[in-house]
N, CA, C and O atoms as a Maestro MAE file, in Angstrom:
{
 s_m_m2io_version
 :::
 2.0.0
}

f_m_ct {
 s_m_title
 :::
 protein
 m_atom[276] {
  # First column is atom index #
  i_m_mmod_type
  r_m_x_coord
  r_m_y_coord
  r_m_z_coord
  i_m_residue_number
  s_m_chain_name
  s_m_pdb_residue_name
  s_m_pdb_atom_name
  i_m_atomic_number
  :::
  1 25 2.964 -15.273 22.936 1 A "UNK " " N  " 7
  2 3 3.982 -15.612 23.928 1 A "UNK " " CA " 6
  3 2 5.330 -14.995 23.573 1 A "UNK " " C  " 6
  4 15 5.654 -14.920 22.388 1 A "UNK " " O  " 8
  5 25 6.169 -14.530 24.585 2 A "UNK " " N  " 7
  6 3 7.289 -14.395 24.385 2 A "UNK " " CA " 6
  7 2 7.888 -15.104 23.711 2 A "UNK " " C  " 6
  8 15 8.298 -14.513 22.712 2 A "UNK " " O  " 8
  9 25 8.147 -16.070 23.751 3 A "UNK " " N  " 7
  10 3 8.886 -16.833 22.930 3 A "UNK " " CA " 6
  11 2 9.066 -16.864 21.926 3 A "UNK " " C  " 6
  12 15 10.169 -17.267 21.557 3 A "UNK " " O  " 8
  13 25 8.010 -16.427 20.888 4 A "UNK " " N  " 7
  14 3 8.020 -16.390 19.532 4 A "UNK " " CA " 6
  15 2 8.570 -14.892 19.137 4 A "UNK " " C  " 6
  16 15 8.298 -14.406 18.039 4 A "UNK " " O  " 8
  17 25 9.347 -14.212 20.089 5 A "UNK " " N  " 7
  18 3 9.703 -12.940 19.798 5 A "UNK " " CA " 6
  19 2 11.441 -13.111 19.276 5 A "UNK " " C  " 6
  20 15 12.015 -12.301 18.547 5 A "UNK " " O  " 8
  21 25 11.996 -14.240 19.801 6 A "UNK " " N  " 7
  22 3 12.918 -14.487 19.504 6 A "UNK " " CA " 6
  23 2 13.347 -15.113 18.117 6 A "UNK " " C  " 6
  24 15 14.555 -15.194 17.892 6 A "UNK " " O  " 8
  25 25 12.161 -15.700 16.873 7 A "UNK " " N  " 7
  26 3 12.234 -15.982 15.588 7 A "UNK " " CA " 6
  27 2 12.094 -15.229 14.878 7 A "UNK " " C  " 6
  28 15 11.205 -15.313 14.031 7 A "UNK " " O  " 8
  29 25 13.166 -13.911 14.980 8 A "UNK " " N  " 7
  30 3 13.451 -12.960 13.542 8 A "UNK " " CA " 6
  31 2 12.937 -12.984 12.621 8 A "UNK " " C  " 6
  32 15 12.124 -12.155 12.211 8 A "UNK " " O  " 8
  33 25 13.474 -14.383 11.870 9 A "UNK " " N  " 7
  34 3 13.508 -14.831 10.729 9 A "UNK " " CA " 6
  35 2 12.482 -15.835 10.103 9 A "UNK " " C  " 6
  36 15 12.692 -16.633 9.190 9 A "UNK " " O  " 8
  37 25 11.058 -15.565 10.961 10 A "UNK " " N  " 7
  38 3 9.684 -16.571 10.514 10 A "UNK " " CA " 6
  39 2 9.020 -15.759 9.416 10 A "UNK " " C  " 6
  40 15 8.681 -14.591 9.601 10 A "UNK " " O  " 8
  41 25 8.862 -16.331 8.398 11 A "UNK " " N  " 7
  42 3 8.380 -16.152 7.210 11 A "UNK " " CA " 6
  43 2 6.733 -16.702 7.360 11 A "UNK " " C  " 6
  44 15 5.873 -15.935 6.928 11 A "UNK " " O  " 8
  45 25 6.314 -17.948 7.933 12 A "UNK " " N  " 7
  46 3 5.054 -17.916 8.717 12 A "UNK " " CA " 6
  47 2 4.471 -17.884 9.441 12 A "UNK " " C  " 6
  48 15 5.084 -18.731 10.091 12 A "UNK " " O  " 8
  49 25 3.386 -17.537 10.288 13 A "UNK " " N  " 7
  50 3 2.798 -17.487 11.456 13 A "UNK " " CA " 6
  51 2 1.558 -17.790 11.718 13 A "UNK " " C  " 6
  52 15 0.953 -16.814 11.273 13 A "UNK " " O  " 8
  53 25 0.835 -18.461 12.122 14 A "UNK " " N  " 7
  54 3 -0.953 -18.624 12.323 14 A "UNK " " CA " 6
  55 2 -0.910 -19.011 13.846 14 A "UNK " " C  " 6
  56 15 -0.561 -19.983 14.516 14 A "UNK " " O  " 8
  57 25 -1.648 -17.275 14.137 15 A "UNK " " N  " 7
  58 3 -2.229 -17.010 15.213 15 A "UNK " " CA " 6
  59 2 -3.515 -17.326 15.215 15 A "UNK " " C  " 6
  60 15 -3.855 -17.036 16.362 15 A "UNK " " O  " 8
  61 25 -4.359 -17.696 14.716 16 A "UNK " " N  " 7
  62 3 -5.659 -18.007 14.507 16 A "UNK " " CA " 6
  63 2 -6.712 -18.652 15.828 16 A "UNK " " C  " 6
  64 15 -6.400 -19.717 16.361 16 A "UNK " " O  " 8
  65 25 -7.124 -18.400 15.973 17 A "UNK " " N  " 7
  66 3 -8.428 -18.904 17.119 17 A "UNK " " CA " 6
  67 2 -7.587 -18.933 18.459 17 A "UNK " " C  " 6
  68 15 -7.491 -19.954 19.140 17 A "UNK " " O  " 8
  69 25 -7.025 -17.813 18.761 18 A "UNK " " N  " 7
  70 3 -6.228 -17.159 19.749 18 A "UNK " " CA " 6
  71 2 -7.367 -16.351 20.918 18 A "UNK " " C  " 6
  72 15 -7.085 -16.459 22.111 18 A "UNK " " O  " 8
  73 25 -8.376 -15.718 20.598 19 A "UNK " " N  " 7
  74 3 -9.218 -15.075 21.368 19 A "UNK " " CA " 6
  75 2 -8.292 -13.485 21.615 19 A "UNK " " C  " 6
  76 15 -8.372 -12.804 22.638 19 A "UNK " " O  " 8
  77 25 -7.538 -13.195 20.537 20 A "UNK " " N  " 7
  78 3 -7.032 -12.090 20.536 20 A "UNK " " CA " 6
  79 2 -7.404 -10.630 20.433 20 A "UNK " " C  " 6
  80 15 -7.612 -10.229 19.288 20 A "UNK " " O  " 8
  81 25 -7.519 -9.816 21.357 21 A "UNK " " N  " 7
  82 3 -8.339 -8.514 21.356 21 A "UNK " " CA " 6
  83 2 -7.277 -7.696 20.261 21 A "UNK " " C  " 6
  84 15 -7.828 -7.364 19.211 21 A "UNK " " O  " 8
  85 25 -6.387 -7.478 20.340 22 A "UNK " " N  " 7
  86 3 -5.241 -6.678 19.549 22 A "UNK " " CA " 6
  87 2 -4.219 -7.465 19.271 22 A "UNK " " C  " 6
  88 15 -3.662 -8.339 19.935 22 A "UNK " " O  " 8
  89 25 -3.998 -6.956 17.972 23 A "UNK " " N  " 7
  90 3 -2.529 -7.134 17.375 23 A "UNK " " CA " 6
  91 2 -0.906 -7.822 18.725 23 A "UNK " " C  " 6
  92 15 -0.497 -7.309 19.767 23 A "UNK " " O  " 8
  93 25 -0.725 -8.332 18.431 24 A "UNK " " N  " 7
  94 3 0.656 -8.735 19.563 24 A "UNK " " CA " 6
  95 2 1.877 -7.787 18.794 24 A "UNK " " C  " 6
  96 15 2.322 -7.730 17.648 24 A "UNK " " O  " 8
  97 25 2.138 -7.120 20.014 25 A "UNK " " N  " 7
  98 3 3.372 -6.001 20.048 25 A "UNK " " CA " 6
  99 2 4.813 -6.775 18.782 25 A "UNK " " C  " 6
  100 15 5.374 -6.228 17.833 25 A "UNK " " O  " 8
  101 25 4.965 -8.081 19.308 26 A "UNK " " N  " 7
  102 3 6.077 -9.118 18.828 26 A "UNK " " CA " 6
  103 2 6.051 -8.805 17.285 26 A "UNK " " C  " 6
  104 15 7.078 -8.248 16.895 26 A "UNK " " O  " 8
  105 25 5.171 -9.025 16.403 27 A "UNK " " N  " 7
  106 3 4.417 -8.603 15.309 27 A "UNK " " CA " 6
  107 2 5.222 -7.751 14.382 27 A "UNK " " C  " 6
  108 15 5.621 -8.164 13.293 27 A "UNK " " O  " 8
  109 25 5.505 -6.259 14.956 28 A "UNK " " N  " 7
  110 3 6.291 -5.816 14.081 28 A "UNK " " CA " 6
  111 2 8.050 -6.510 14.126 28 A "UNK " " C  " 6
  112 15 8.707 -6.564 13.087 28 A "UNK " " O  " 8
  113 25 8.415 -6.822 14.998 29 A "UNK " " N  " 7
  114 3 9.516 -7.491 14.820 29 A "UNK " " CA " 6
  115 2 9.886 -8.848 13.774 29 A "UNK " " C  " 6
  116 15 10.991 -9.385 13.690 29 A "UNK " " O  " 8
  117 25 8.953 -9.133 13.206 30 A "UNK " " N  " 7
  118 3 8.712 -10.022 11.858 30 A "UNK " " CA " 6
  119 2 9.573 -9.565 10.857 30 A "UNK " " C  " 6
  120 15 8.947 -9.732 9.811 30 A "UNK " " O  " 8
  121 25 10.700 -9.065 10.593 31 A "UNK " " N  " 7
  122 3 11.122 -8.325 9.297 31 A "UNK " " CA " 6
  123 2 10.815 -9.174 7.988 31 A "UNK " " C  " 6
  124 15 10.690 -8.675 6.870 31 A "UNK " " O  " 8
  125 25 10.699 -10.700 8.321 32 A "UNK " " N  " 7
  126 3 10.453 -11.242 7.416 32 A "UNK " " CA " 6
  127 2 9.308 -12.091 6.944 32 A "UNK " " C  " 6
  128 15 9.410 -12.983 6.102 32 A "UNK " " O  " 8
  129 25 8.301 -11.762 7.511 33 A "UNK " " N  " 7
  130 3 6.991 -12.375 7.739 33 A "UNK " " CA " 6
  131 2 6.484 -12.351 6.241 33 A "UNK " " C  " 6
  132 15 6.762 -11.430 5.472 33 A "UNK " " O  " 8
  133 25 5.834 -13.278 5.948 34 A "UNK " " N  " 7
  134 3 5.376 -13.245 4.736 34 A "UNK " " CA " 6
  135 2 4.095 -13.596 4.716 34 A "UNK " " C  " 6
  136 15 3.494 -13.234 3.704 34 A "UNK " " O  " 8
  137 25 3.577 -14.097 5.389 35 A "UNK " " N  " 7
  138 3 2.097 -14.653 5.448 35 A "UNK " " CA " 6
  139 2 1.301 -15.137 6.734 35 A "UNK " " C  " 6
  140 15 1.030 -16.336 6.663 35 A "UNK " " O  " 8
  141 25 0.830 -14.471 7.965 36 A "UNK " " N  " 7
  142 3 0.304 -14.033 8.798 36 A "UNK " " CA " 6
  143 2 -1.498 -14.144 8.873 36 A "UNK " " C  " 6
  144 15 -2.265 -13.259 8.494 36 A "UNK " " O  " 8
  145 25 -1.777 -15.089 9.295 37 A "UNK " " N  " 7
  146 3 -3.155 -15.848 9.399 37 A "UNK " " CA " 6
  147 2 -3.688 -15.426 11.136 37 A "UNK " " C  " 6
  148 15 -3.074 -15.990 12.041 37 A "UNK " " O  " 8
  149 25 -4.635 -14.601 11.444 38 A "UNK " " N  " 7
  150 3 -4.936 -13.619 12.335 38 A "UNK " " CA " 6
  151 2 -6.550 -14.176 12.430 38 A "UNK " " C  " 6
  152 15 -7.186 -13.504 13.242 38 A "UNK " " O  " 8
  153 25 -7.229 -15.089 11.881 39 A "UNK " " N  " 7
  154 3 -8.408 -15.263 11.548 39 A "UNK " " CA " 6
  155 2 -9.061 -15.962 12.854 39 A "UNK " " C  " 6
  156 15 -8.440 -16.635 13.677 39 A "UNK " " O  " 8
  157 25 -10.346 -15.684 12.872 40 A "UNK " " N  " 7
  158 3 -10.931 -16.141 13.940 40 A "UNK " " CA " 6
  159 2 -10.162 -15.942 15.447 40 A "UNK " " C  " 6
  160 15 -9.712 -16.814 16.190 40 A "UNK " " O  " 8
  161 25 -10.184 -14.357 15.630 41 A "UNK " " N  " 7
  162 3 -9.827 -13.856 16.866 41 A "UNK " " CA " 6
  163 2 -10.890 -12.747 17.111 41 A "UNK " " C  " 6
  164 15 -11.929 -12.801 16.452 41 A "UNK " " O  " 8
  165 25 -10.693 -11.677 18.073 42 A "UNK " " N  " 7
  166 3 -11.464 -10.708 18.880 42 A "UNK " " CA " 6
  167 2 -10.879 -9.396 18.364 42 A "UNK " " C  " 6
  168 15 -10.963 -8.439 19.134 42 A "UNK " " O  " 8
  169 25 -10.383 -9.233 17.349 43 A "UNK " " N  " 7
  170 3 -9.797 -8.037 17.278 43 A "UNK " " CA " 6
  171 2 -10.920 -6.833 16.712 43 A "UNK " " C  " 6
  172 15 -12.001 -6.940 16.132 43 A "UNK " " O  " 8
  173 25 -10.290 -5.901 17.076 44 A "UNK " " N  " 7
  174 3 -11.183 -4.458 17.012 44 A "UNK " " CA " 6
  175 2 -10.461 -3.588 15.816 44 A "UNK " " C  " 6
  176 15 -11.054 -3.339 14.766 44 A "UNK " " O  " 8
  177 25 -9.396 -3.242 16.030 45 A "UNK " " N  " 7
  178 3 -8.677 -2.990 14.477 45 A "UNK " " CA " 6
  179 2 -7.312 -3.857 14.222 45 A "UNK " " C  " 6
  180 15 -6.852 -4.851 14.784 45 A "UNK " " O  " 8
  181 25 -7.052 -3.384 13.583 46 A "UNK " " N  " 7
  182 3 -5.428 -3.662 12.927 46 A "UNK " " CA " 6
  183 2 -4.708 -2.638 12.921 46 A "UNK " " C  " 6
  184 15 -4.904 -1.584 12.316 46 A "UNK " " O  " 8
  185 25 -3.382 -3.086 13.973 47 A "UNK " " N  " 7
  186 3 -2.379 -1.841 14.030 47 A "UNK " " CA " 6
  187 2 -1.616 -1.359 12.893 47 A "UNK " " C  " 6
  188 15 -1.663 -2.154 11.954 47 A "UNK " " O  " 8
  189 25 -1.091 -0.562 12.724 48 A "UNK " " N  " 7
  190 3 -0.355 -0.024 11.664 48 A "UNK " " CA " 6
  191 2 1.264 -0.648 11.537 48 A "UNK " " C  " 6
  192 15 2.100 -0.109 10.812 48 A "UNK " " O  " 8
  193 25 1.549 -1.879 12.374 49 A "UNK " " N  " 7
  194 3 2.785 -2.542 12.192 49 A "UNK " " CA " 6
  195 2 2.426 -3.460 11.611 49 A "UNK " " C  " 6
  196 15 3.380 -3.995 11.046 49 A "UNK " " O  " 8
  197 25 1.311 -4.058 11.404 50 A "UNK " " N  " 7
  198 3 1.331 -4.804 10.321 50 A "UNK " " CA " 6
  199 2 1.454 -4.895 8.829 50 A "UNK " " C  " 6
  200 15 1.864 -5.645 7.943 50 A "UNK " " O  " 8
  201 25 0.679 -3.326 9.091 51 A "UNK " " N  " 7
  202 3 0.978 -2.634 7.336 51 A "UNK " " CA " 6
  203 2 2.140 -2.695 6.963 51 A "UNK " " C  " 6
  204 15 2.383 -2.814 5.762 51 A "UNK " " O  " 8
  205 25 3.234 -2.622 7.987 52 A "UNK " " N  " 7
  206 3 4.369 -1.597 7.596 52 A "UNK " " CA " 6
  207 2 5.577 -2.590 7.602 52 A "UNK " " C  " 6
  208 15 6.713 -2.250 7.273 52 A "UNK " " O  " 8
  209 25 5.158 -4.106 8.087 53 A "UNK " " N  " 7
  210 3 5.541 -5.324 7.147 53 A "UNK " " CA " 6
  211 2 6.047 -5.600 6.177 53 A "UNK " " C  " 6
  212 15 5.361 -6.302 5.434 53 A "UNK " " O  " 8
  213 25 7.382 -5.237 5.705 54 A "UNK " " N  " 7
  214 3 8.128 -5.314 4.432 54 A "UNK " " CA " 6
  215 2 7.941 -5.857 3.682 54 A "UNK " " C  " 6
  216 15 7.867 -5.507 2.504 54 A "UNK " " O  " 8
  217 25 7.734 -7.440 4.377 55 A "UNK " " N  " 7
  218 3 7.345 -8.603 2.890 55 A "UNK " " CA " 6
  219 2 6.635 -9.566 3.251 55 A "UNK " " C  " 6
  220 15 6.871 -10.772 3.181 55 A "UNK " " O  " 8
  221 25 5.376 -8.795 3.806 56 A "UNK " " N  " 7
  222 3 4.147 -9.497 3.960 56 A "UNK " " CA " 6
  223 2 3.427 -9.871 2.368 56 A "UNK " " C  " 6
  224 15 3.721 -9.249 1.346 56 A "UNK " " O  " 8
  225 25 2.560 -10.874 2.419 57 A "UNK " " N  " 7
  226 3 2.308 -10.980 0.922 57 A "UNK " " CA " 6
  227 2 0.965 -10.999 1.278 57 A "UNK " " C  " 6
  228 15 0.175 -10.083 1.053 57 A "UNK " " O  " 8
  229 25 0.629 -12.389 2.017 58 A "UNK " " N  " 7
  230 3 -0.742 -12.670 2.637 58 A "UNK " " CA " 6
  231 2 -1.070 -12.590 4.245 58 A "UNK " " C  " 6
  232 15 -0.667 -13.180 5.247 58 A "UNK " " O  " 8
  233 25 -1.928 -11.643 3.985 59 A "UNK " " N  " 7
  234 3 -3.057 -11.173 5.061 59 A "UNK " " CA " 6
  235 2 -4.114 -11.522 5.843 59 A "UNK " " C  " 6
  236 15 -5.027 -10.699 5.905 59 A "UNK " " O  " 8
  237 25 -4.251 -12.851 6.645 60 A "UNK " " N  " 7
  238 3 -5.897 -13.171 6.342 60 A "UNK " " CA " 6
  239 2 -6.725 -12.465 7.971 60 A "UNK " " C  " 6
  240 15 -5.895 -12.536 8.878 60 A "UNK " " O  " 8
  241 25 -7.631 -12.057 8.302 61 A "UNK " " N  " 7
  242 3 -8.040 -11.338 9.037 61 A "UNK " " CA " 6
  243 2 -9.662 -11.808 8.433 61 A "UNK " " C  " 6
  244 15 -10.468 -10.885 8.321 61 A "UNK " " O  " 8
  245 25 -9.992 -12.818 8.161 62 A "UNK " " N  " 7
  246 3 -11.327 -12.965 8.384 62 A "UNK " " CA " 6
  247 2 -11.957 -13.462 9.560 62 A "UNK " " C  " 6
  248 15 -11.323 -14.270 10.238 62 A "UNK " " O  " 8
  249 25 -13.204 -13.086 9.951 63 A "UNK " " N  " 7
  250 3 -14.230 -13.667 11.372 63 A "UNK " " CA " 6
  251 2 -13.721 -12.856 12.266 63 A "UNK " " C  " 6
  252 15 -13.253 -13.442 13.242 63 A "UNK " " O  " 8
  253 25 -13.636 -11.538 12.276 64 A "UNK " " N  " 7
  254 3 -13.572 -10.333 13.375 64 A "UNK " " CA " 6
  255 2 -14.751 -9.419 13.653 64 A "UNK " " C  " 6
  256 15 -15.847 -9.632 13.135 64 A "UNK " " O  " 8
  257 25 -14.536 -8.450 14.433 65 A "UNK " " N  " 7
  258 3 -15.552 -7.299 14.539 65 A "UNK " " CA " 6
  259 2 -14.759 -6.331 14.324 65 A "UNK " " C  " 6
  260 15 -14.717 -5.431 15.162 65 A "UNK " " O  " 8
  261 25 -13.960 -6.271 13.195 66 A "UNK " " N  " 7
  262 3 -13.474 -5.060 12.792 66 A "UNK " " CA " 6
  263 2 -13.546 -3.737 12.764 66 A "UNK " " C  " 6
  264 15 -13.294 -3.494 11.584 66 A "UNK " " O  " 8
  265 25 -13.763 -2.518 13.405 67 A "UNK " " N  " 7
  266 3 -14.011 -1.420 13.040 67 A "UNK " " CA " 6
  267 2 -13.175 -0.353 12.148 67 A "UNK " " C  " 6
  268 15 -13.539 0.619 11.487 67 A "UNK " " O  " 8
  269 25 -11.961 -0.907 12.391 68 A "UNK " " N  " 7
  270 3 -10.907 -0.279 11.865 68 A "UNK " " CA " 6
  271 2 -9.692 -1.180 10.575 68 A "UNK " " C  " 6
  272 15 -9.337 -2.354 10.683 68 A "UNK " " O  " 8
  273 25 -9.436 -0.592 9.886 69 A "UNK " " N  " 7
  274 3 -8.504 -1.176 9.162 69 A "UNK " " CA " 6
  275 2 -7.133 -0.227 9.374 69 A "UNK " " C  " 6
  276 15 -6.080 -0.528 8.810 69 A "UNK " " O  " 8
  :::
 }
 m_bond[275] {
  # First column is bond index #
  i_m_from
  i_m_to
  i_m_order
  :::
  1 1 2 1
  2 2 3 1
  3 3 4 2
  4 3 5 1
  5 5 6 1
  6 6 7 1
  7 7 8 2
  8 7 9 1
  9 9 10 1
  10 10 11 1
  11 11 12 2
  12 11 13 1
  13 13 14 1
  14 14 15 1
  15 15 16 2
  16 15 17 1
  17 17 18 1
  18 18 19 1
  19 19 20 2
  20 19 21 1
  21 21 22 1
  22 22 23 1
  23 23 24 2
  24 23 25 1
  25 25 26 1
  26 26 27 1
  27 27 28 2
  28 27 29 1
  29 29 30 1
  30 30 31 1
  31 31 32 2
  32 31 33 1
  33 33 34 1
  34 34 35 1
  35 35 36 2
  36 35 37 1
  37 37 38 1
  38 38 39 1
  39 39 40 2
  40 39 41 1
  41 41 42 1
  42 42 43 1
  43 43 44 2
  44 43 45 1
  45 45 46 1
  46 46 47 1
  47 47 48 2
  48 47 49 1
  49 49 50 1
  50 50 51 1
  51 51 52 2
  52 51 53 1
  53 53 54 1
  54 54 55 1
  55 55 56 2
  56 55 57 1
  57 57 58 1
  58 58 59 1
  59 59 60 2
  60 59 61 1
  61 61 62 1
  62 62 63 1
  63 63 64 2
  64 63 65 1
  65 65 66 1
  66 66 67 1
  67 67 68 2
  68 67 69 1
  69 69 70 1
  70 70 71 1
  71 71 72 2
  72 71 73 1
  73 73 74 1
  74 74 75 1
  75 75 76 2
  76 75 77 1
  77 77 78 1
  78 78 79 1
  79 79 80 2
  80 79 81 1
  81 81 82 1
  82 82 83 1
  83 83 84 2
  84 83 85 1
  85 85 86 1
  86 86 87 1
  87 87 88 2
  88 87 89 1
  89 89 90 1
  90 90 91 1
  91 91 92 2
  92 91 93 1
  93 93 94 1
  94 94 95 1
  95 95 96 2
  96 95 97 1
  97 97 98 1
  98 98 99 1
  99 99 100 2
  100 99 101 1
  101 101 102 1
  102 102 103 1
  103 103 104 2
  104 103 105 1
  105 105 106 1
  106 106 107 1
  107 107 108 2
  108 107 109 1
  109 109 110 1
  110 110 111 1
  111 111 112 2
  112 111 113 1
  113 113 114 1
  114 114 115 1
  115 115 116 2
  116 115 117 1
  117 117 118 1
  118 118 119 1
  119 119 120 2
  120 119 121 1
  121 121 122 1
  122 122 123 1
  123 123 124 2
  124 123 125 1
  125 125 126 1
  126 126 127 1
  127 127 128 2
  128 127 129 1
  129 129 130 1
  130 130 131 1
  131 131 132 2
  132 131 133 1
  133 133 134 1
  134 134 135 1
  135 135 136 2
  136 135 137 1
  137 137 138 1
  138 138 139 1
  139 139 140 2
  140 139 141 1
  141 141 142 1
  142 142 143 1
  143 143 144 2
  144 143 145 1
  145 145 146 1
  146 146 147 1
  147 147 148 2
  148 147 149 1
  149 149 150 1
  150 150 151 1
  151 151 152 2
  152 151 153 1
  153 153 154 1
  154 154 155 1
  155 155 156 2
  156 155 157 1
  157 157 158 1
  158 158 159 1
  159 159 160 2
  160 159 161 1
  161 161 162 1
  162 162 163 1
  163 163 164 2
  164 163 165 1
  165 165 166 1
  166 166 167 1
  167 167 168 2
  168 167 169 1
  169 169 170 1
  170 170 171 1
  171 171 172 2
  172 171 173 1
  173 173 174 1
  174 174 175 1
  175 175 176 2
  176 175 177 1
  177 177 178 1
  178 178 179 1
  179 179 180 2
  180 179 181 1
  181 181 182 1
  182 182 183 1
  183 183 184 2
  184 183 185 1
  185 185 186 1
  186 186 187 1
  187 187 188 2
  188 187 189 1
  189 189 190 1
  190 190 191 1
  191 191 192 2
  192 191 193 1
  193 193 194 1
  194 194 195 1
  195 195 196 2
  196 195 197 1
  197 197 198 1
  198 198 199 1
  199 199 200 2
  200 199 201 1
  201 201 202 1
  202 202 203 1
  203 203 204 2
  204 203 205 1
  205 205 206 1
  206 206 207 1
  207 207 208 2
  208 207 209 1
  209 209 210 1
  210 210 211 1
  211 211 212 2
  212 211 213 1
  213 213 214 1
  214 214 215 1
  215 215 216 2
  216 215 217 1
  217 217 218 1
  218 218 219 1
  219 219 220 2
  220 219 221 1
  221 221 222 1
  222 222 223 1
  223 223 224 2
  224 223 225 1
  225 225 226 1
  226 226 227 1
  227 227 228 2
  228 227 229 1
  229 229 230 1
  230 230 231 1
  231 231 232 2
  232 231 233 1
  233 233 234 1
  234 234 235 1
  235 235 236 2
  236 235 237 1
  237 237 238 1
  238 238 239 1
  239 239 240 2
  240 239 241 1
  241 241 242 1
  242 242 243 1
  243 243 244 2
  244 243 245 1
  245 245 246 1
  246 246 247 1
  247 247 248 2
  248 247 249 1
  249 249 250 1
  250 250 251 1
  251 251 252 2
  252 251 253 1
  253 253 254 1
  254 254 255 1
  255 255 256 2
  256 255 257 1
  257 257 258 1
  258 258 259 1
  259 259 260 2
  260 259 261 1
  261 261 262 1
  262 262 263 1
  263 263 264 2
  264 263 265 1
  265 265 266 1
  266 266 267 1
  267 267 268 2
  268 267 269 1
  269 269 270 1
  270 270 271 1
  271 271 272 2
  272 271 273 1
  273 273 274 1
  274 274 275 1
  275 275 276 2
  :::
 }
}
């Protein structure tokens, strides 16, 4: 949702059992995200704004059909 585009400054997030095909655009705007729980969604890969996550620590992306990292 939009809405969560407006918290700069969230250090956590659990999107989890979202039914999410892709990554949400909002995502790279995290400058400060630190730990990002993505698990049990629809995703196909993982975009490259998540990588690029400054001070991400934890990752979790389990229960997908991953093809891509």
């Amino acid at each position: 949702p939009m809405c969560l585009a407006n918290l700069k400054n969230l250090k956590r997030l659990n999107i989890s059992t979202n039914v999410l095909t892709e990554v949400p655009d909002y995502i790279r705007d995290f400058k400060h995200l630190q730990w990002l729980d993505m698990t049990w969604n629809q995703l196909h890969n993982v975009s490259k704004e998540v990588t690029r996550l400054p001070c991400i620590k934890t990752l979790l992306l389990s229960h997908h059909r991953l093809l891509h990292l």
